[in-house]
PDB file of C-alpha atoms in Angstrom:
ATOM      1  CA  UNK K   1       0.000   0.000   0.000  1.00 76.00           C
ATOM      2  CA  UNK K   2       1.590   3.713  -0.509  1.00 79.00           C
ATOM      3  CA  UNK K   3       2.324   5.348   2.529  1.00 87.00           C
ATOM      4  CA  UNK K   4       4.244   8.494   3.218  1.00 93.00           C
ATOM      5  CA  UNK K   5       6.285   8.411   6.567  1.00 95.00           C
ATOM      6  CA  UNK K   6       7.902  11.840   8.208  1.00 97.00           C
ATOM      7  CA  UNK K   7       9.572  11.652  10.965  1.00 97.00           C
ATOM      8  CA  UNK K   8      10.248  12.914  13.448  1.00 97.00           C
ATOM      9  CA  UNK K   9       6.387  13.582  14.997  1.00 96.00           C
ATOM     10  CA  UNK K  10       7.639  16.684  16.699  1.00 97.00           C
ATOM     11  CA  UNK K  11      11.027  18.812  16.814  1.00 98.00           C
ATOM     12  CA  UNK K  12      12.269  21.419  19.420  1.00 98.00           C
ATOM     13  CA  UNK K  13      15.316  23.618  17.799  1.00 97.00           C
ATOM     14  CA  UNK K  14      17.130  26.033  19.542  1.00 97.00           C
ATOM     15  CA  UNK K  15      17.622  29.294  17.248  1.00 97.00           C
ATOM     16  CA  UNK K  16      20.930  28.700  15.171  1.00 97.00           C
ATOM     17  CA  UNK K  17      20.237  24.943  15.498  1.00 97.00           C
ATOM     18  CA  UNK K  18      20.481  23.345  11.906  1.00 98.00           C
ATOM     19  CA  UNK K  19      18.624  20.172  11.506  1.00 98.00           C
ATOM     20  CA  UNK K  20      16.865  17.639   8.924  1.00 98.00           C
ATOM     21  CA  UNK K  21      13.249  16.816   8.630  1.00 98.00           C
ATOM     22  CA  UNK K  22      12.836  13.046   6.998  1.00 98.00           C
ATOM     23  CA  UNK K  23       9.869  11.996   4.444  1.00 98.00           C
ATOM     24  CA  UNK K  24      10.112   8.308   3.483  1.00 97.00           C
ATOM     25  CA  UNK K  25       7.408   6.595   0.673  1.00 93.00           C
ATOM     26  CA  UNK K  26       6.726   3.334  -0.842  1.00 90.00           C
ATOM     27  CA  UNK K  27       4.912   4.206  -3.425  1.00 83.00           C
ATOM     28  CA  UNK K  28       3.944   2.598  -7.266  1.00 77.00           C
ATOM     29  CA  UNK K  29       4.895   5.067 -10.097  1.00 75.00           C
ATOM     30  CA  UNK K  30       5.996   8.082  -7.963  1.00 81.00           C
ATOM     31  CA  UNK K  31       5.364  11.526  -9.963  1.00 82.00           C
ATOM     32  CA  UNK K  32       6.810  14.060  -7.919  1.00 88.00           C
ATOM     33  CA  UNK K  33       7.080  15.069  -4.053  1.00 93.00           C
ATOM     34  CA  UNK K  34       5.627  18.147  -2.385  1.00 93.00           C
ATOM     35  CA  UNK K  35       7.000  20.061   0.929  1.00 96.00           C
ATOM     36  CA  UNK K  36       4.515  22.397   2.508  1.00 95.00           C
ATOM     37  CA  UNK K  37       4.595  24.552   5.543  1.00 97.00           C
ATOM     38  CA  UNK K  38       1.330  24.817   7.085  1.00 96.00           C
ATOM     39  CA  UNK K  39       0.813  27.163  10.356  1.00 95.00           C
ATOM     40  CA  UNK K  40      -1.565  26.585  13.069  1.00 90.00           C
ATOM     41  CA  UNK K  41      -5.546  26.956  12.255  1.00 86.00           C
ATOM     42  CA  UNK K  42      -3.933  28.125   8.315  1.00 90.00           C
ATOM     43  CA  UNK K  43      -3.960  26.016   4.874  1.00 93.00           C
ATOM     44  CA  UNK K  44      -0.849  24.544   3.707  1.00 94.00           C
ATOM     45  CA  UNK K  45       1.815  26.872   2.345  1.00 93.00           C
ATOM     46  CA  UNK K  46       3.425  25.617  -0.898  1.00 91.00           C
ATOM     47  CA  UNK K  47       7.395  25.325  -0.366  1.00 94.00           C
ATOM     48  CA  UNK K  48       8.978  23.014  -3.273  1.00 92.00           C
ATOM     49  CA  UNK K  49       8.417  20.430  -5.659  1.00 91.00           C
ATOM     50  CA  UNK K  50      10.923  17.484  -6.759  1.00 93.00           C
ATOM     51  CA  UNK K  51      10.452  15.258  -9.658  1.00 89.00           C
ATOM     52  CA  UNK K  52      13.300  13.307  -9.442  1.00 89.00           C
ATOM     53  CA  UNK K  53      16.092  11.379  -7.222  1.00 92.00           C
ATOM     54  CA  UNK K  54      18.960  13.846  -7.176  1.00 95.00           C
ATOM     55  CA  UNK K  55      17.269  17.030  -7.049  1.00 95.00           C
ATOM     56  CA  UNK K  56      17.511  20.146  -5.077  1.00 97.00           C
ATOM     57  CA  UNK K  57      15.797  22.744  -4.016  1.00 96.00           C
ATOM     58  CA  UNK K  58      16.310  25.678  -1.514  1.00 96.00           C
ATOM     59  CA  UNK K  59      14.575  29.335  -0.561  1.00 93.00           C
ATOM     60  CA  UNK K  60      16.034  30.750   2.139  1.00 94.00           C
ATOM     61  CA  UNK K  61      17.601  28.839   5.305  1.00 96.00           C
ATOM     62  CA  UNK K  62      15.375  25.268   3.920  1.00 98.00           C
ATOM     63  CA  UNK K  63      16.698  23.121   1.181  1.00 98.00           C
ATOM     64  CA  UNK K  64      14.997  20.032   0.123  1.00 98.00           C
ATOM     65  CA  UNK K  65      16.285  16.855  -1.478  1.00 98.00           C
ATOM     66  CA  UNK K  66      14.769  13.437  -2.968  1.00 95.00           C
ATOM     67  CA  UNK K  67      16.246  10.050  -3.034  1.00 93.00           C
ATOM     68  CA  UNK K  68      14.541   7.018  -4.490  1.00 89.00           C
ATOM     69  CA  UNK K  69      13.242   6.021  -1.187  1.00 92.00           C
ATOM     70  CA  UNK K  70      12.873   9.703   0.976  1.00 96.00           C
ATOM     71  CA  UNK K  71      13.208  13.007   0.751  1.00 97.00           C
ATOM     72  CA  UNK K  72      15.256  15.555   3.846  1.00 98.00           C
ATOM     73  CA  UNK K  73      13.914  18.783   4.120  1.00 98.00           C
ATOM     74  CA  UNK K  74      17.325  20.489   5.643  1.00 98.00           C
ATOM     75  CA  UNK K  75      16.851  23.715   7.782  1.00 98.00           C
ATOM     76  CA  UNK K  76      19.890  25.567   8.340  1.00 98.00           C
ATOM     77  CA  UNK K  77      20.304  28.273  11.596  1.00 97.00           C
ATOM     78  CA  UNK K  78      16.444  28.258  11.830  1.00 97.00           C
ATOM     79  CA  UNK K  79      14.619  31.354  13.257  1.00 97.00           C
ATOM     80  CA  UNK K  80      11.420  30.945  15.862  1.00 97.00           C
ATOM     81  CA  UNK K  81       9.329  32.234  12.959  1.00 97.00           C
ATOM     82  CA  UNK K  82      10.267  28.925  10.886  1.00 97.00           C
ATOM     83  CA  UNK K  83       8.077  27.156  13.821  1.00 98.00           C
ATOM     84  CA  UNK K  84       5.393  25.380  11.585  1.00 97.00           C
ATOM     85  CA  UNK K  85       4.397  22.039  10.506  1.00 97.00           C
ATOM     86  CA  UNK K  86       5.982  20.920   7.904  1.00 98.00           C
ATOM     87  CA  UNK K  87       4.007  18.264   5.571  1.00 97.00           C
ATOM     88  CA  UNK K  88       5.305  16.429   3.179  1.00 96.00           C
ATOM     89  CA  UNK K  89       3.287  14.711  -0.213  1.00 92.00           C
ATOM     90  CA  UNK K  90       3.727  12.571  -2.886  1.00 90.00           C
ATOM     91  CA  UNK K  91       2.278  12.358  -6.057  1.00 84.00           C
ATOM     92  CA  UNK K  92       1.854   8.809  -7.352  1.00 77.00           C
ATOM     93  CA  UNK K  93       0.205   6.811 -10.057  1.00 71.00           C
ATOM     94  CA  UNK K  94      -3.087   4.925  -9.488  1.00 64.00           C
ATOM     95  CA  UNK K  95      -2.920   1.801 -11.287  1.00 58.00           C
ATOM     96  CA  UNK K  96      -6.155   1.683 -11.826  1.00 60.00           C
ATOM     97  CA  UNK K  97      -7.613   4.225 -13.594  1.00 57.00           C
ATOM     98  CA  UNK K  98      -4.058   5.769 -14.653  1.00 56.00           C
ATOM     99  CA  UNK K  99      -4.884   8.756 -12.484  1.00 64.00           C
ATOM    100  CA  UNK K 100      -1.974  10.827  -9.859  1.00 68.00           C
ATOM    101  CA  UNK K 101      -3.257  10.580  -6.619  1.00 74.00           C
ATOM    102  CA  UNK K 102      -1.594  13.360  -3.396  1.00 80.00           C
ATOM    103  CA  UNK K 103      -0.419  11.334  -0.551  1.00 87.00           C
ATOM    104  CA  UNK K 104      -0.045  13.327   2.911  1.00 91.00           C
ATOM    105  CA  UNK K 105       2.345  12.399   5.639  1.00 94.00           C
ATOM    106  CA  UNK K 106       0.991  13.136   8.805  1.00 94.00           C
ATOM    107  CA  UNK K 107       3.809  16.329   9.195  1.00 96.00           C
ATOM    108  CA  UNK K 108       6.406  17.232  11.165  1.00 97.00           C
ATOM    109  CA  UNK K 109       5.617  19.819  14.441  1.00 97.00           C
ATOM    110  CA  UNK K 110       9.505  22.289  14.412  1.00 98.00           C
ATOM    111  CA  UNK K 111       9.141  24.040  16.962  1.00 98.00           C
ATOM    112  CA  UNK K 112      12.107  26.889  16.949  1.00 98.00           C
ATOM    113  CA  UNK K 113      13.112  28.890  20.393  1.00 97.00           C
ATOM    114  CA  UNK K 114      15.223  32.164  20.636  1.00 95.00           C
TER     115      UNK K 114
ATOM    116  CA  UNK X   1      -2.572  37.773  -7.661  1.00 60.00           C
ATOM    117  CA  UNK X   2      -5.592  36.626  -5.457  1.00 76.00           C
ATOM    118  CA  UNK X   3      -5.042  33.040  -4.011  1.00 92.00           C
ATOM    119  CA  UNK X   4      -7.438  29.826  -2.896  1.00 96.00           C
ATOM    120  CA  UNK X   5     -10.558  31.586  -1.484  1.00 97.00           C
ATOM    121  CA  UNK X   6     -12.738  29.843   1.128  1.00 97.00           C
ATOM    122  CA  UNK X   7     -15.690  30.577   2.763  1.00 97.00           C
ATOM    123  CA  UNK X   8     -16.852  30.904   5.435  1.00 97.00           C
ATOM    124  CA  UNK X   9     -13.515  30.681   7.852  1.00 96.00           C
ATOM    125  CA  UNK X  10     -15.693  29.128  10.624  1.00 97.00           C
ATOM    126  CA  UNK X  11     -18.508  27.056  10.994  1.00 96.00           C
ATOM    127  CA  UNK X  12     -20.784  25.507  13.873  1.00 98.00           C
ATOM    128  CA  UNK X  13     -23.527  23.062  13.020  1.00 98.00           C
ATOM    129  CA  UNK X  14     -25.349  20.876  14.904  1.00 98.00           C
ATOM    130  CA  UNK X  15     -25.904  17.094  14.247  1.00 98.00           C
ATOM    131  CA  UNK X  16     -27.928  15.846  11.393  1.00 98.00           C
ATOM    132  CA  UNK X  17     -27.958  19.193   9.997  1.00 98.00           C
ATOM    133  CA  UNK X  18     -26.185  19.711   6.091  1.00 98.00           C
ATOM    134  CA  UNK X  19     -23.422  22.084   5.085  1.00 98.00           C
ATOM    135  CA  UNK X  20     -22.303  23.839   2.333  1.00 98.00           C
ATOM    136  CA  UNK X  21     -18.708  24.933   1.687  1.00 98.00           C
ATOM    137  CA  UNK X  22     -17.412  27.447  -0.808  1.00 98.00           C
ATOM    138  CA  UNK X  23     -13.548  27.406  -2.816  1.00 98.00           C
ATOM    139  CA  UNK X  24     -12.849  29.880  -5.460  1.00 97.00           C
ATOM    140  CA  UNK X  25      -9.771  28.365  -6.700  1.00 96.00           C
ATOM    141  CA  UNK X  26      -6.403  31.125  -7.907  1.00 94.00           C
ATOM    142  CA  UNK X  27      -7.761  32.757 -11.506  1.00 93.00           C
ATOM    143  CA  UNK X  28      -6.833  30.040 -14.070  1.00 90.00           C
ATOM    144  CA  UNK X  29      -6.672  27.118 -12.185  1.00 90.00           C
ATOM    145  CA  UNK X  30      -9.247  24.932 -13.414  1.00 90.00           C
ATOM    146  CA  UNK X  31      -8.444  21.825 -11.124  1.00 89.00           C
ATOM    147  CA  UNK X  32      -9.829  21.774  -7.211  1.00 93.00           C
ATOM    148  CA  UNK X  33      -9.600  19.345  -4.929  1.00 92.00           C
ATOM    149  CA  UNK X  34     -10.868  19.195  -1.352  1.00 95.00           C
ATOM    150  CA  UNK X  35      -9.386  17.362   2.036  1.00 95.00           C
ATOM    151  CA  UNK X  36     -10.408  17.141   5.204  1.00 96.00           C
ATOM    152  CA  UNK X  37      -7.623  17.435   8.009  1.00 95.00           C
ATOM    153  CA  UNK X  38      -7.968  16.323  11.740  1.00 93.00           C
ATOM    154  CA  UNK X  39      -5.224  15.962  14.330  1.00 86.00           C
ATOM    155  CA  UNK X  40      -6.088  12.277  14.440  1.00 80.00           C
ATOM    156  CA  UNK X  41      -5.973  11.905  11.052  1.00 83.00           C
ATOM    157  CA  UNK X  42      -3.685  14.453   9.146  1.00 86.00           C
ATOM    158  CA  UNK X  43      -4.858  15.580   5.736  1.00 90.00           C
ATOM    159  CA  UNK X  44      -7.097  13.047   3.801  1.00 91.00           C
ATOM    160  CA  UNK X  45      -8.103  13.262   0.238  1.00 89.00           C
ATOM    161  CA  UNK X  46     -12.073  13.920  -0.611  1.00 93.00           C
ATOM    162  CA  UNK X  47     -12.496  13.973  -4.351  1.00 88.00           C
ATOM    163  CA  UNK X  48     -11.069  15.998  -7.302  1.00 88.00           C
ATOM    164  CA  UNK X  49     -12.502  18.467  -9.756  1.00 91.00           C
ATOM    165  CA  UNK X  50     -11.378  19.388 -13.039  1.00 88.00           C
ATOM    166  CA  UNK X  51     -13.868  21.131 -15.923  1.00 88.00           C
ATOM    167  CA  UNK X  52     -17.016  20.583 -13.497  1.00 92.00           C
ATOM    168  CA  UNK X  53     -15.735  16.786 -13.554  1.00 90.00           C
ATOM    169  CA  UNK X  54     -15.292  14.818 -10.754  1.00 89.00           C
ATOM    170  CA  UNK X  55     -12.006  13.212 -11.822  1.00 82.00           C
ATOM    171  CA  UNK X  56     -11.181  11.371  -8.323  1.00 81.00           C
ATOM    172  CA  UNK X  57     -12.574  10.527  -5.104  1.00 85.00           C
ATOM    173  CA  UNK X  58     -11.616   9.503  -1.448  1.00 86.00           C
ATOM    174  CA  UNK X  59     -13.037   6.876   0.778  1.00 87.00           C
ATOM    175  CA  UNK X  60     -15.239   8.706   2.436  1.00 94.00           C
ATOM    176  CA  UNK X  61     -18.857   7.997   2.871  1.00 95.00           C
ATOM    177  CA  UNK X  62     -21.618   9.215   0.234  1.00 95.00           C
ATOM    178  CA  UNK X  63     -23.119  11.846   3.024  1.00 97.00           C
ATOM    179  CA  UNK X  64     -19.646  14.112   1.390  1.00 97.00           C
ATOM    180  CA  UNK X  65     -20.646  15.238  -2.237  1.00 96.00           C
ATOM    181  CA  UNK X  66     -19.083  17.892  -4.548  1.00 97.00           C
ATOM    182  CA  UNK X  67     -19.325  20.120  -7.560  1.00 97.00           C
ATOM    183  CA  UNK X  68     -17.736  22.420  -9.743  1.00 97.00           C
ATOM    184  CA  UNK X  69     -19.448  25.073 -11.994  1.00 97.00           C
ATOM    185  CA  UNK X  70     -18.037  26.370 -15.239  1.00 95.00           C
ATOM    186  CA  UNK X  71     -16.047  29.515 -13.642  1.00 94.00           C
ATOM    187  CA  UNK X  72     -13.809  26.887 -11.647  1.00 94.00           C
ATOM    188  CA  UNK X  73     -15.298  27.641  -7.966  1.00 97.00           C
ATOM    189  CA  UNK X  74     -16.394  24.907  -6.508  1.00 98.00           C
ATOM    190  CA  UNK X  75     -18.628  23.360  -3.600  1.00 98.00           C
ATOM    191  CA  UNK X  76     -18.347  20.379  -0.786  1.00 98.00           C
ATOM    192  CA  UNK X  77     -21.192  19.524   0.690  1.00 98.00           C
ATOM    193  CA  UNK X  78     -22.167  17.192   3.825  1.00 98.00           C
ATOM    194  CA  UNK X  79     -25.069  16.156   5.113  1.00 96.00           C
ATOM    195  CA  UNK X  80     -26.878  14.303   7.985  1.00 97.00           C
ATOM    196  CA  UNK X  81     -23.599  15.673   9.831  1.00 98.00           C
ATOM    197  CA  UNK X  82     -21.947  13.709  12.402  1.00 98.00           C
ATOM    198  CA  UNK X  83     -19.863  14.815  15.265  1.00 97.00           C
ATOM    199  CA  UNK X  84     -16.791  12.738  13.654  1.00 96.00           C
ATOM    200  CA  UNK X  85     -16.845  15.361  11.185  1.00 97.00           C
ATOM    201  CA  UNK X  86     -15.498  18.139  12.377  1.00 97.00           C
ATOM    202  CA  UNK X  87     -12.544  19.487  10.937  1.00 96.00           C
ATOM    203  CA  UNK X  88     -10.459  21.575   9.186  1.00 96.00           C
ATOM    204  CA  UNK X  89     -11.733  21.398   5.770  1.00 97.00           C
ATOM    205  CA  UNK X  90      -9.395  22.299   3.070  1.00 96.00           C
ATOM    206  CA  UNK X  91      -9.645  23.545  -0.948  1.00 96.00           C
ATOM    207  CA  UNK X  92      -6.388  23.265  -3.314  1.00 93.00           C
ATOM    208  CA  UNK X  93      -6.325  24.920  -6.683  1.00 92.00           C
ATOM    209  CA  UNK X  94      -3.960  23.961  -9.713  1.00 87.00           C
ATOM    210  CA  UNK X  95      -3.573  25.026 -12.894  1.00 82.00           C
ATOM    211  CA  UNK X  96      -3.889  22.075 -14.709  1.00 71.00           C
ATOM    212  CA  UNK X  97      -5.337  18.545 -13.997  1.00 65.00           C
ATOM    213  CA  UNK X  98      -2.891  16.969 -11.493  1.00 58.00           C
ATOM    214  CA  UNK X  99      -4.612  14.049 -11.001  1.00 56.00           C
ATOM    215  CA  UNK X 100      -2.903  13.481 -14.589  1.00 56.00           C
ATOM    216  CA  UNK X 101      -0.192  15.879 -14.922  1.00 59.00           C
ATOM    217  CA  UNK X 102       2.516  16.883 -12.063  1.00 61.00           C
ATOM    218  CA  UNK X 103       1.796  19.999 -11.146  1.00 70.00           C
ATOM    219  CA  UNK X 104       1.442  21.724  -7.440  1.00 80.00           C
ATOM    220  CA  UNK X 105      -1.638  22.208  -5.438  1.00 84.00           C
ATOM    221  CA  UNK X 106      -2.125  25.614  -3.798  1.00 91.00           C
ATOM    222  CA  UNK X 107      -4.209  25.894  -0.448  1.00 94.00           C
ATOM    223  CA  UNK X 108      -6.836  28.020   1.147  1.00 96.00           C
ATOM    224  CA  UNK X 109      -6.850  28.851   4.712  1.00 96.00           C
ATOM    225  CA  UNK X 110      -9.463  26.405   5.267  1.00 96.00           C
ATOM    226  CA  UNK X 111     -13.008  25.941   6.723  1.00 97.00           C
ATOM    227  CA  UNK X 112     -12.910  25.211  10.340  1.00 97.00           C
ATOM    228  CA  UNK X 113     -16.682  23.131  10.997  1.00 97.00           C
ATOM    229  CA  UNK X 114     -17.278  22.421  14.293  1.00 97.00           C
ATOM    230  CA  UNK X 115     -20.847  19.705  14.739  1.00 98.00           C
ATOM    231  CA  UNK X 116     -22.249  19.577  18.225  1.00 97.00           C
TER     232      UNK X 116
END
């Protein structure tokens, strides 16, 4: 079955403190994988896409990258306003039907303190 | 430009009753999809618009039904509501038909319902 895994649940940073959020999938006929930010009682806040194992992408202290098996959203010398929960998503291929489907992980709580 | 509109921000029914939520997706997206996000939960996948077609749906029970009109904006409605459904009821918007091509989803801030 495809599943999207982040871990860890929750993360307490101390400002300055650079650290690595994990998203792992098992998924058929994976199309591309989504980071957002999403802040408490808010929608999701588009961050990145990546299409392919290899990539890169970074805005500002975060910079995401995709293996074959997960993705690491890295955030360098965070600031308390990067607090947020970060979700991660995957975009994979319904074999039946030949539609994309959005899988959700169940996000990431960074919390950031001065 | 304008993003994901929803409305309204907040919401209180009371069981059994229906509901009717509103998502005017960003100007040219033609694609909308809806989820519904607990804490329990995390976000879960309703059903899919594209060109006032329901392209793809979510296991979720028949009480949670859809539309889209021909100006993109879009409408989830529930009825005979239950207390299980309250939630944080999210819209995304996308220019073309993800469900098909990779492309990214933008969000609205959401429609908080509380059923008592």
């Amino acid at each position: 079955e495809d599943q999207v895994t982040q871990s860890p649940e929750a993360l307490r940073l101390q400002e300055g403190e650079s650290s690595s959020l994990n998203c792992s999938y098992t998924v058929s006929g994976l199309r591309g994988l989504f980071w957002y930010r999403q802040d408490p009682g808010k929608g999701p806040e588009f961050l990145f896409t990546l299409y392919s194992a290899g990539e890169e992408k970074e805005k500002e202290r975060l910079k995401a990258t995709l293996t074959k098996k997960e993705s690491f959203l890295h955030i360098t010398a965070p600031k308390p306003e990067d607090s947020a929960t970060y979700l991660c998503a995957v975009q994979a291929t319904v074999t039946e039907g030949g539609y994309n489907k959005l899988i959700f992980g169940a996000g990431t709580r960074l919390a950031v303190h001065p | 430009k304008a993003g994901v509109t929803q409305t309204p921000r907040y919401l209180i029914k009371t069981r059994g009753q229906q509901v009717t939520l509103s998502c005017s997706p960003i100007s040219g997206h033609r694609s909308v999809s809806w989820y519904q996000q607990t804490p329990g939960q995390g976000l879960q996948f309703l059903f899919e618009y594209f060109s006032e077609t329901q392209r793809n749906k979510g296991n979720f029970p028949g009480r949670f039904s859809g539309r889209q009109f021909s100006n993109s904006r879009s409408e989830m409605n529930v009825s005979t509501l239950e207390l299980g459904d309250s939630a944080l009821y999210l819209c995304a918007s996308s220019q073309s038909d993800w469900t098909v091509i990779n492309t990214e989803a933008f969000f609205g801030q959401g429609t908080r319902l509380t059923v008592v």
